[in-house]
Backbone as JSON, one array per atom type, in Angstrom:
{
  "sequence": "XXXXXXXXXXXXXXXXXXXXXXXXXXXXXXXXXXXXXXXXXXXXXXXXXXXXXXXXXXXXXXXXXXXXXXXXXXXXXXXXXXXXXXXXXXXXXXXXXXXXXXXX",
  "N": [[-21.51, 24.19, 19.68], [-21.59, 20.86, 19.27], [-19.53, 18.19, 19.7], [-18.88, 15.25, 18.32], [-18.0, 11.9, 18.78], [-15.89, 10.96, 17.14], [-15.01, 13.25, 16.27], [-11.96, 14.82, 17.21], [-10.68, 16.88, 16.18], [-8.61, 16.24, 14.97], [-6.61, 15.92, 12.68], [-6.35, 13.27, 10.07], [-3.29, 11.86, 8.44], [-4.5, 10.33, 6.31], [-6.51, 11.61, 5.53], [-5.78, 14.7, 4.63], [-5.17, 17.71, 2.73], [-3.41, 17.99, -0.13], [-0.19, 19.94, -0.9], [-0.53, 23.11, -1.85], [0.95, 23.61, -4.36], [1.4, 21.53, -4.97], [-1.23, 20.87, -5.89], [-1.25, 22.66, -7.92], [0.34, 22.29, -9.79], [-0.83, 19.73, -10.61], [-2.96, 20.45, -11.58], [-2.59, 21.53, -13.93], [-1.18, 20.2, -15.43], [-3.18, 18.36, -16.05], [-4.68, 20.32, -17.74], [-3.01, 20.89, -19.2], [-2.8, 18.17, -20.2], [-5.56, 17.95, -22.09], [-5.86, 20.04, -23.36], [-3.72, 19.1, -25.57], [-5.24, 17.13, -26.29], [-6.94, 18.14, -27.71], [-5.41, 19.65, -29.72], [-4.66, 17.46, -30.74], [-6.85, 16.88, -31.92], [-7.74, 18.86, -33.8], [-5.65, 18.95, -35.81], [-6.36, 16.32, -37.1], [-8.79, 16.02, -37.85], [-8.28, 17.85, -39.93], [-6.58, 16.42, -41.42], [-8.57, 14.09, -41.55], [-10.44, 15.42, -43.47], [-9.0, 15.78, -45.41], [-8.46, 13.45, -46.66], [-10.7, 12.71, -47.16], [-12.43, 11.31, -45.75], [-15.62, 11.9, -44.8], [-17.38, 11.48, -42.16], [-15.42, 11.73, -40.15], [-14.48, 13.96, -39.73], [-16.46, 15.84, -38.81], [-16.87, 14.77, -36.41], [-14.41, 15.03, -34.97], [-13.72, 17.54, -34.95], [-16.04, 18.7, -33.78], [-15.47, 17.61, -31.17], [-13.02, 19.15, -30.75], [-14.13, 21.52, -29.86], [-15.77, 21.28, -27.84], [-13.58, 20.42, -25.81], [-12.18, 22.4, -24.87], [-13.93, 23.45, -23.03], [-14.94, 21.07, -20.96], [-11.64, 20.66, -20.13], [-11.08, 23.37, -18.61], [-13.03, 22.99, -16.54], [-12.11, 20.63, -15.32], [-9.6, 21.45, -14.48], [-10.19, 23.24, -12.86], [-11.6, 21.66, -11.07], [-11.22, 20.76, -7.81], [-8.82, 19.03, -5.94], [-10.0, 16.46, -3.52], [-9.87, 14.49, -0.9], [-11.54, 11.91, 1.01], [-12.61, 10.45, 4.34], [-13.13, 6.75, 3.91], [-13.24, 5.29, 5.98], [-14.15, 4.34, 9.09], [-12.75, 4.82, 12.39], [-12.92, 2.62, 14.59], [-14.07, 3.37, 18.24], [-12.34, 2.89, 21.06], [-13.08, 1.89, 24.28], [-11.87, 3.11, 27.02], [-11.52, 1.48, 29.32], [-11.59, -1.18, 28.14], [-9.46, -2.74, 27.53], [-6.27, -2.64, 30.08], [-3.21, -2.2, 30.75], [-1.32, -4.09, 32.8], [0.13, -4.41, 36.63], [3.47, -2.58, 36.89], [6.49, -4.48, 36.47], [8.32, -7.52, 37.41], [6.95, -10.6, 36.43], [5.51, -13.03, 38.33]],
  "CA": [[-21.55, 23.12, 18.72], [-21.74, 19.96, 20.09], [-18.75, 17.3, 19.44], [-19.11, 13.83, 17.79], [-17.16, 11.14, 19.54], [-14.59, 10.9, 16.3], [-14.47, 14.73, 16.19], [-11.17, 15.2, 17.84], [-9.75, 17.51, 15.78], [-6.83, 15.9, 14.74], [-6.24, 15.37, 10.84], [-5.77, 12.2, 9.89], [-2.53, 12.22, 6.96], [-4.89, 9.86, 4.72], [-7.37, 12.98, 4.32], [-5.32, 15.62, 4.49], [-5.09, 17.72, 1.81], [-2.41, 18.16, -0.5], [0.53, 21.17, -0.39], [-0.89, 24.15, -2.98], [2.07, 23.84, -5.28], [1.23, 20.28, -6.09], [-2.42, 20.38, -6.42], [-1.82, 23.12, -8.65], [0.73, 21.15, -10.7], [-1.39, 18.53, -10.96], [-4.21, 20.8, -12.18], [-1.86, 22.42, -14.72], [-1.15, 18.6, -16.1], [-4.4, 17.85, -16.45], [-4.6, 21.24, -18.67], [-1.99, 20.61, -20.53], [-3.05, 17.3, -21.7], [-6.62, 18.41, -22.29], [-5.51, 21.12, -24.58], [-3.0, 18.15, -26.59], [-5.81, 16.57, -27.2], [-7.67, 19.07, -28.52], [-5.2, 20.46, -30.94], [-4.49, 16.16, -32.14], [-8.54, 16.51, -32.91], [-7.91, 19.46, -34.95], [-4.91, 18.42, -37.0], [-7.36, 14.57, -36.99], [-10.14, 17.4, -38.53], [-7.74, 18.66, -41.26], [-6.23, 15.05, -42.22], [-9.77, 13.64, -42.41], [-10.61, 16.19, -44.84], [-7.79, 15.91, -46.5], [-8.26, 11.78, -46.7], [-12.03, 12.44, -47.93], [-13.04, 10.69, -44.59], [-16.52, 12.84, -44.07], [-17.87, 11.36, -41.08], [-14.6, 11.65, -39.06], [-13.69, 15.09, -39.37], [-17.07, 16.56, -38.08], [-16.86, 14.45, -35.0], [-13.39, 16.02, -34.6], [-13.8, 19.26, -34.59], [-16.97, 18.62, -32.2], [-14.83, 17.3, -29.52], [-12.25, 19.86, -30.84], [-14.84, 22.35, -29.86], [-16.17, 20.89, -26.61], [-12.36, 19.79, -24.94], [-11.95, 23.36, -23.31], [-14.77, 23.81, -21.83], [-13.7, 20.09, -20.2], [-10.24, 21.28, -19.71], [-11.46, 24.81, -17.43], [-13.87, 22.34, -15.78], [-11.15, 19.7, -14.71], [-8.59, 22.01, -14.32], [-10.44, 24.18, -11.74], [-12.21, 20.73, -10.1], [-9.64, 20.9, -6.57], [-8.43, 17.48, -5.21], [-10.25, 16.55, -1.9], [-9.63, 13.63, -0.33], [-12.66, 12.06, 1.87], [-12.72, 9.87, 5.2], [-13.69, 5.72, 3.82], [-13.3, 4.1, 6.88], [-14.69, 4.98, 10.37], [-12.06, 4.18, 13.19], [-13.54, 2.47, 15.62], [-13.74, 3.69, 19.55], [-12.07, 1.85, 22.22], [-13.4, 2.19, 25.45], [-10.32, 2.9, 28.03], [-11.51, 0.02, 30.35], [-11.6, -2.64, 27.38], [-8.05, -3.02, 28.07], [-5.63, -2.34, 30.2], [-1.53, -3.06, 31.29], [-1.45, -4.95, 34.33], [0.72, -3.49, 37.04], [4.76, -2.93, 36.43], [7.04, -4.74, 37.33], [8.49, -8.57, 37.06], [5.8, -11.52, 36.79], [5.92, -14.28, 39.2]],
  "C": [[-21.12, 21.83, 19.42], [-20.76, 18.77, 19.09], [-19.26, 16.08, 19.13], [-17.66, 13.11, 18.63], [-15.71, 10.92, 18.75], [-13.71, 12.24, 16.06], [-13.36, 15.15, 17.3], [-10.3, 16.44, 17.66], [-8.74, 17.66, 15.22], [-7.53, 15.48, 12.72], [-5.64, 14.4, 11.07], [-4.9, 12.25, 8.06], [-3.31, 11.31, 6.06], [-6.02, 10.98, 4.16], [-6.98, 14.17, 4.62], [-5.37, 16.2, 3.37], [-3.38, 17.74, 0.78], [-1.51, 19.16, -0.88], [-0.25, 21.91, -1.77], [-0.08, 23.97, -4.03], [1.49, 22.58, -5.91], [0.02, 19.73, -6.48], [-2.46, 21.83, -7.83], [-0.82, 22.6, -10.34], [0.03, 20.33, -11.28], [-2.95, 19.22, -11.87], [-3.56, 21.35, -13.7], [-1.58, 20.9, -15.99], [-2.38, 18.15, -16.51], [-4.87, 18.75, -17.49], [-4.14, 20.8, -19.88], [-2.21, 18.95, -21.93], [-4.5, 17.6, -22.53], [-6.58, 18.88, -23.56], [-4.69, 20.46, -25.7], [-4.08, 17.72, -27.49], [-6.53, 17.28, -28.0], [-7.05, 19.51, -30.01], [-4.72, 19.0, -31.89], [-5.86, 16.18, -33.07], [-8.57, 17.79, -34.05], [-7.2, 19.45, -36.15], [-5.54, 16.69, -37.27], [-7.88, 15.04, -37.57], [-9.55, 16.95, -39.67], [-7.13, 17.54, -42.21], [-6.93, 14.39, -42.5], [-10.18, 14.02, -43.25], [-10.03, 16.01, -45.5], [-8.05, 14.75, -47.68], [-10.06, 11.87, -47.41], [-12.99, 11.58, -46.75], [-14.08, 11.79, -44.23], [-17.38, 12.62, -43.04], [-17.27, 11.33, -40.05], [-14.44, 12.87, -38.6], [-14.71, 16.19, -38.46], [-17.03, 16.17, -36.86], [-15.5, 15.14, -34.27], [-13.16, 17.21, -34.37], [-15.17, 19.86, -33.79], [-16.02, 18.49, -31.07], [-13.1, 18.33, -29.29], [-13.02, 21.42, -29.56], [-15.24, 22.18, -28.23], [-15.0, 20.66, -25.36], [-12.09, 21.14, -24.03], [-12.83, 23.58, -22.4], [-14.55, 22.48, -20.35], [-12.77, 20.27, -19.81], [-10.34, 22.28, -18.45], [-12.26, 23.67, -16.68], [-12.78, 21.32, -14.92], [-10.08, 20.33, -14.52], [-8.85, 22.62, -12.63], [-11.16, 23.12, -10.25], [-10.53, 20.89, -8.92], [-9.87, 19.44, -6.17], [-8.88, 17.46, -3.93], [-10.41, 14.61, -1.7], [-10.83, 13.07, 0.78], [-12.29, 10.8, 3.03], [-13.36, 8.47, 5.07], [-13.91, 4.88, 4.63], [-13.69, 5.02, 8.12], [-13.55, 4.23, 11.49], [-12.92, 3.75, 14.68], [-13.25, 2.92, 17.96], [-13.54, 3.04, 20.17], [-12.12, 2.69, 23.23], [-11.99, 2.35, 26.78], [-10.64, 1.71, 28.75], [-12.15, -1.13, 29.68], [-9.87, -3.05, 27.79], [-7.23, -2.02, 28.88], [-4.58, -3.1, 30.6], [-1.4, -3.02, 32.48], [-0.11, -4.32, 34.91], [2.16, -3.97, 36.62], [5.42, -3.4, 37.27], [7.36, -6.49, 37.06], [7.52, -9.66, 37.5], [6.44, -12.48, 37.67], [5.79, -15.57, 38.88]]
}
C-alpha cells in the first residue's frame, strides 16, 4: 500500500476520537432527552384533548410516535471527528538554522 505524503501515521488530537465512556455518555444524553420529549408530546396529546384543541393533539401523538425511532437512530449515530484542514508540507531545505555558535 503505497503512502501519501500526509500519511504518517501519527493521530492528530483534533481527530482523534473520543474515550468510550464519554461517547457513550453522550449517546445516553441524547436518549434521554429524546425520550423527555416524547413523553411532554404525550402528556401535550392528553391536555389537547382535554382543552378541545383537535388539531394539536394528533400532531402530538405523531411525533409522540415517530421520537423513538429518532432517539435509536441518534443514539446509536457514533461521534467521528473528520480532518478540515490539510497541513501543509515543508520541504527540509526551505529553511534551515545557520551554524552554532556566537554571530559576528
Amino acid at each position: 500500500m503505497a503512502r501519501t505524503p500526509h500519511d504518517d501515521g501519527a493521530v492528530r488530537i483534533t481527530t482523534a476520537a473520543t474515550s468510550r465512556s464519554a461517547d457513550i455518555a453522550t449517546r445516553q444524553k441524547r436518549y434521554l432527552w429524546s425520550m423527555s420529549l416524547r413523553s411532554l408530546c404525550f402528556v401535550g396529546a392528553g391536555l389537547a384533548a382535554l382543552a378541545g384543541i383537535g388539531w394539536l393533539w394528533p400532531i402530538l401523538i405523531a411525533g409522540a410516535i415517530i421520537l423513538p425511532y429518532i432517539a435509536v437512530v441518534l443514539a446509536n449515530a457514533a461521534t467521528t471527528r473528520t480532518d478540515v484542514f490539510e497541513l501543509q508540507q515543508v520541504i527540509a531545505t526551505d529553511r534551515q538554522l545557520g551554524p552554532a555558535g556566537p554571530r559576528d
